[in-house]
XYZ file of C-alpha atoms in Angstrom:
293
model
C -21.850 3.124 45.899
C -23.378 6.509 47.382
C -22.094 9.625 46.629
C -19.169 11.049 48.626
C -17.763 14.613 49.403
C -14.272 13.792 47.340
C -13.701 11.081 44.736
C -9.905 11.345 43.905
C -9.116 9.251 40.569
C -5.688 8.369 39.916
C -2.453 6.122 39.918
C -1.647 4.779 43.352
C 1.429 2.847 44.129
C 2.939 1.005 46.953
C 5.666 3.130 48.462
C 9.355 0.973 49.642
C 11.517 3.742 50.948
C 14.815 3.497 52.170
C 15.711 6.466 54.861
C 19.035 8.195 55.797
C 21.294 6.650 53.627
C 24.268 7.949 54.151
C 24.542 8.993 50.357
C 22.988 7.564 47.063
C 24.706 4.408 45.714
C 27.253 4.562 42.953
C 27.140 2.354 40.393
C 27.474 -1.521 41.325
C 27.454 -0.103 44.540
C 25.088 -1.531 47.892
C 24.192 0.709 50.650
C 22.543 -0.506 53.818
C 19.974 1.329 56.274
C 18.055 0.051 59.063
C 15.464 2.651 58.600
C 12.677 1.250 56.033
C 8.829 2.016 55.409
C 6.267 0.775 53.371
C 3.643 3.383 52.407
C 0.122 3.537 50.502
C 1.620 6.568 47.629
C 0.162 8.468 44.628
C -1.761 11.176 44.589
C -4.993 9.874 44.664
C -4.361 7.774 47.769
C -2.163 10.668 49.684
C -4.891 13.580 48.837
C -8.087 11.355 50.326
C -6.339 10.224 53.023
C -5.616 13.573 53.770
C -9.110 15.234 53.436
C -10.583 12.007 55.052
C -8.690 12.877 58.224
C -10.154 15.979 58.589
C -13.376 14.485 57.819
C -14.414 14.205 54.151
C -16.370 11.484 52.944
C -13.788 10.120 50.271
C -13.598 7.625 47.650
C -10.344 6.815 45.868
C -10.731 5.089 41.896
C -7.540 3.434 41.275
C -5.963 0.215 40.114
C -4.805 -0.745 43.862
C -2.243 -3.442 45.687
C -3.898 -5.491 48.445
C -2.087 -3.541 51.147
C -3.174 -0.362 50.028
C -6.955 -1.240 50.034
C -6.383 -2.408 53.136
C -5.050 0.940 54.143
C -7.478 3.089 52.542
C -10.676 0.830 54.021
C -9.004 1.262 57.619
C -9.468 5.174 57.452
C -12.936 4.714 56.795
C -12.498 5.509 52.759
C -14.209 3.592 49.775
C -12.498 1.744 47.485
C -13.033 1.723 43.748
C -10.794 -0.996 42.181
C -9.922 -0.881 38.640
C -7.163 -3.462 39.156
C -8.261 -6.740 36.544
C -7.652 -10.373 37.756
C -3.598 -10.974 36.896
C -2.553 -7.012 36.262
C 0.317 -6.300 38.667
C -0.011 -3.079 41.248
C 2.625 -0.223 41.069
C 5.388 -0.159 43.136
C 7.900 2.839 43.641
C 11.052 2.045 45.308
C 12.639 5.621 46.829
C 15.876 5.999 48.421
C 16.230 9.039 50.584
C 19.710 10.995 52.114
C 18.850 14.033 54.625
C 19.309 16.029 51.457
C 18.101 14.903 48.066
C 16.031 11.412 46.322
C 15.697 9.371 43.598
C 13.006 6.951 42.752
C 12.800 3.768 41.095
C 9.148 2.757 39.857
C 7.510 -0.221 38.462
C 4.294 1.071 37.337
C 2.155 -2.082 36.630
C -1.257 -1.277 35.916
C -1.289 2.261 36.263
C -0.575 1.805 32.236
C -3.923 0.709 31.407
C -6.219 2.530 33.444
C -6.866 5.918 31.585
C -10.093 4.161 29.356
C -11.055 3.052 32.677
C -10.399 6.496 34.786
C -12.545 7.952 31.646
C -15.113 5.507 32.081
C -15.752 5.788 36.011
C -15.638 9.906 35.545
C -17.981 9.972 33.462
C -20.722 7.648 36.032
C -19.656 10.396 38.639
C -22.326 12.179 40.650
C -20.238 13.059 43.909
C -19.693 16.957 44.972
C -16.237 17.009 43.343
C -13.842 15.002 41.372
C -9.692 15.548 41.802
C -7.569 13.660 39.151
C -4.431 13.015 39.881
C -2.214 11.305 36.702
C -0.790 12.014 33.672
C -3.622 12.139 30.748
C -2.869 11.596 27.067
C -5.857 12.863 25.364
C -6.511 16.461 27.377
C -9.329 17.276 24.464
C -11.006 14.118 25.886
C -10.794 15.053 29.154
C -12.187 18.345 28.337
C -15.028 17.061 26.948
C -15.602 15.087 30.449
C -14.580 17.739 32.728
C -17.595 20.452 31.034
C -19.863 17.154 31.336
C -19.309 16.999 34.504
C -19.694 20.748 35.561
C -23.037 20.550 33.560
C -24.110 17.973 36.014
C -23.034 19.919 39.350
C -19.888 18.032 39.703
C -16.681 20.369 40.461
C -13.544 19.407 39.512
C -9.745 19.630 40.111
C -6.520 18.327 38.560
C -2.708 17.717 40.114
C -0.882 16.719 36.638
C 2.294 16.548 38.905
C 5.562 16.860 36.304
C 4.956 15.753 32.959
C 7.109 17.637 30.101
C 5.007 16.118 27.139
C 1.962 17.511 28.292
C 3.089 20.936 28.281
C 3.526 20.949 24.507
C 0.396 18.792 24.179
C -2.680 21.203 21.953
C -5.235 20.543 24.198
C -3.705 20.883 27.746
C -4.491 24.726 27.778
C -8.663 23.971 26.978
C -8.308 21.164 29.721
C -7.010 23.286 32.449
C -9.605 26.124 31.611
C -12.319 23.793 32.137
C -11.022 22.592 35.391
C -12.365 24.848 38.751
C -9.081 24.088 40.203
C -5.568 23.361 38.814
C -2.776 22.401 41.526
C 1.024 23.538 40.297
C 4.282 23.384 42.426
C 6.592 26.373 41.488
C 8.281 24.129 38.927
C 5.059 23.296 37.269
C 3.521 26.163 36.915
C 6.217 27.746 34.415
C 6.516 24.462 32.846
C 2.819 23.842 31.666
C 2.924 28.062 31.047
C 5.189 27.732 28.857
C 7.183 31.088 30.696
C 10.264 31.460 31.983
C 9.670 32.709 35.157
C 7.567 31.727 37.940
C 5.934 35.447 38.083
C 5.087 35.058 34.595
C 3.826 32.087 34.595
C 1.444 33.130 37.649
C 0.189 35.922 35.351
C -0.221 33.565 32.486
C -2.837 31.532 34.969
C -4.219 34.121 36.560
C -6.243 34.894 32.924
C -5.793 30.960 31.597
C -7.040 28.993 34.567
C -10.779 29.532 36.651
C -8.616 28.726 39.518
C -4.766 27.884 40.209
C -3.278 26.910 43.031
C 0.863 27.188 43.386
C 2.535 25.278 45.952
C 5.709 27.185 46.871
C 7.528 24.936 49.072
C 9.080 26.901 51.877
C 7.893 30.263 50.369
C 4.057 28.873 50.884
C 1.587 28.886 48.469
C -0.762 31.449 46.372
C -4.243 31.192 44.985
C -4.543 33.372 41.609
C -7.825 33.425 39.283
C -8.975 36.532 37.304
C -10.944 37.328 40.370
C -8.353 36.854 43.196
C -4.809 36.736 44.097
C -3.793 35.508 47.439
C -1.087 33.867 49.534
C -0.372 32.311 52.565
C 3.129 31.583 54.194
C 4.547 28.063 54.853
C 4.611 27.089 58.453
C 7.702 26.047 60.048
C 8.072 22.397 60.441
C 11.231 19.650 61.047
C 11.462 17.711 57.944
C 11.704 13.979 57.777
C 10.844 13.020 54.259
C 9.104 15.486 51.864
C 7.464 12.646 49.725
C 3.778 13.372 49.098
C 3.723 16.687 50.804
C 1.843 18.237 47.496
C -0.510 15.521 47.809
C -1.779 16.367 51.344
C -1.691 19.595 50.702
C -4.046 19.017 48.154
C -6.651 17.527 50.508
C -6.247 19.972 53.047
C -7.075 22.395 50.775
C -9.966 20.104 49.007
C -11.418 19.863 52.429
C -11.754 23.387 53.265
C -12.949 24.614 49.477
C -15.631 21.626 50.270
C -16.458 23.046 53.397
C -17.361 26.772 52.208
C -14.168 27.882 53.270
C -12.580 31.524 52.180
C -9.444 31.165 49.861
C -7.180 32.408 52.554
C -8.554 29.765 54.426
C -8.301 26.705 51.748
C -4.176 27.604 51.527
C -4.100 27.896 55.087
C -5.654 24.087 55.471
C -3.545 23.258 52.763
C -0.397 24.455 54.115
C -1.476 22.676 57.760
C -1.647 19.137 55.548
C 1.160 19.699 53.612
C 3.517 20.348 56.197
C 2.621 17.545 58.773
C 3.100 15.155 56.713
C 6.662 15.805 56.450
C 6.878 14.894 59.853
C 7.127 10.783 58.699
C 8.237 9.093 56.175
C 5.995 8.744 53.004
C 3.019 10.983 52.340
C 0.502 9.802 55.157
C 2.668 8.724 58.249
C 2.976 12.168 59.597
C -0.924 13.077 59.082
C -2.686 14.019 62.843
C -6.201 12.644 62.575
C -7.008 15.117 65.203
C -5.706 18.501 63.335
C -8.789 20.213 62.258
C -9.899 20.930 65.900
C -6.076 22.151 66.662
């Protein structure tokens, strides 16, 4: 394969989600829609998507379900497999009121792939790298990440919420060596370790080259020892906020690609993040046509 703009490695998973229930099911209890939607998910598939609609050359590294190759090859993105003959893809089963979630997931392969996520970062000679999944040796991943930068390849990380890795030794060296971390305002106090979201935004500011918090409703803000800015959230009608962190991301990876001033990367990011809200799962509600809006 030829290098690409964005290579997004990470768990993917085949989205089933069940819309405007009238509540969640008690216990023993069935509940029947006739509003359902199956969805390429995971953050590597929802962030390339994303930047490939506004015209990044992506390529997502993944263990991946038929469907969602299919998916992925039909907006023009390449497809790394790392899905073995027999290994089952992951499958997360959501069920969604107007006003709160839960998930069910089957995660399938996505248990085996880290030696093999290691293994195709390392080969990497693309413009940037953005991991998105849960990594149990950080040190490891340091040692990869300063590779990489040595070789001209940027990188970025969404860890999404993971309370292990916050008390994990080497997470702090790994997200130093990163040029771009990606929080929500939960995360960032978690993997902090503060208590409050304005400390932990002072804890990255010095801790990170580059962190980016998504504030929901409240926007976002880009913080580094160099820079501190923020950009409001737009106002959109919700329809299901699954994956909205994950296009945000590759709004934002598009414009930081492009050259873009940080102003400008939230800005993208916050355009992304808050279309696809307008569908259900994290690419329905993507406009291929939004960067020339």
């Amino acid at each position: 394969m030829g290098a690409v703009d964005l290579v997004t490695l990470g768990e993917a998973f085949e989205d089933l989600i069940f819309l405007d229930l009238p509540r969640l099911p008690r216990l023993g209890e069935e509940i029947k829609t006739d509003r359902f939607v199956r969805s390429p998910g995971g953050g590597a598939v929802i962030t390339a998507v994303a930047a490939s609609r506004l015209g990044t050359r992506c390529r997502v590294v993944s263990g991946l379900g038929d469907g969602v190759k299919e998916v992925l090859r039909g907006e023009g993105i390449e497809v790394q497999d790392l899905r073995r003959d027999g290994e089952a893809p992951a499958l997360t089963a959501a069920l969604s009121t107007r006003r709160d979630r839960s998930f069910v997931t089957f995660n399938g392969v996505n248990d085996r792939l880290e030696p093999r996520f290691a293994a195709a970062a390392r080969r990497a000679e693309d413009r940037h790298l953005h991991l998105a999944f849960y990594p149990r040796s950080c040190r490891s991943w340091e040692r990869i990440v300063n590779a990489l930068r040595r070789r001209g390849v940027s990188t970025s990380w969404d860890f999404g919420w993971n309370e292990g890795l916050a008390s994990d030794p080497g997470f702090p060296g790994l997200a130093a060596a990163l040029d771009i971390v990606f929080l929500n305002e939960a995360e960032a106090p978690l993997y902090a370790r503060r208590r409050t979201l304005e400390r932990a935004i002072e804890h990255w500011r010095g801790h990170a080259r580059n962190a980016v918090v998504k504030l929901g409703p409240r926007g976002s803000r880009w913080v580094s020892p160099t820079t501190d800015v923020s950009a409001p959230a737009p106002s959109v009608r919700v329809v299901d906020t699954t994956g909205a962190g994950d296009a945000f991301d590759g709004g934002f990876l598009h414009a930081f690609l492009g050259g873009a001033a940080p102003r400008a990367c939230l800005k993208a990011g916050r355009g992304l993040g808050a279309l696809s809200t307008r569908g259900a799962g994290g690419v329905a509600g993507l406009a291929r046509a939004w960067a020339t809006r």
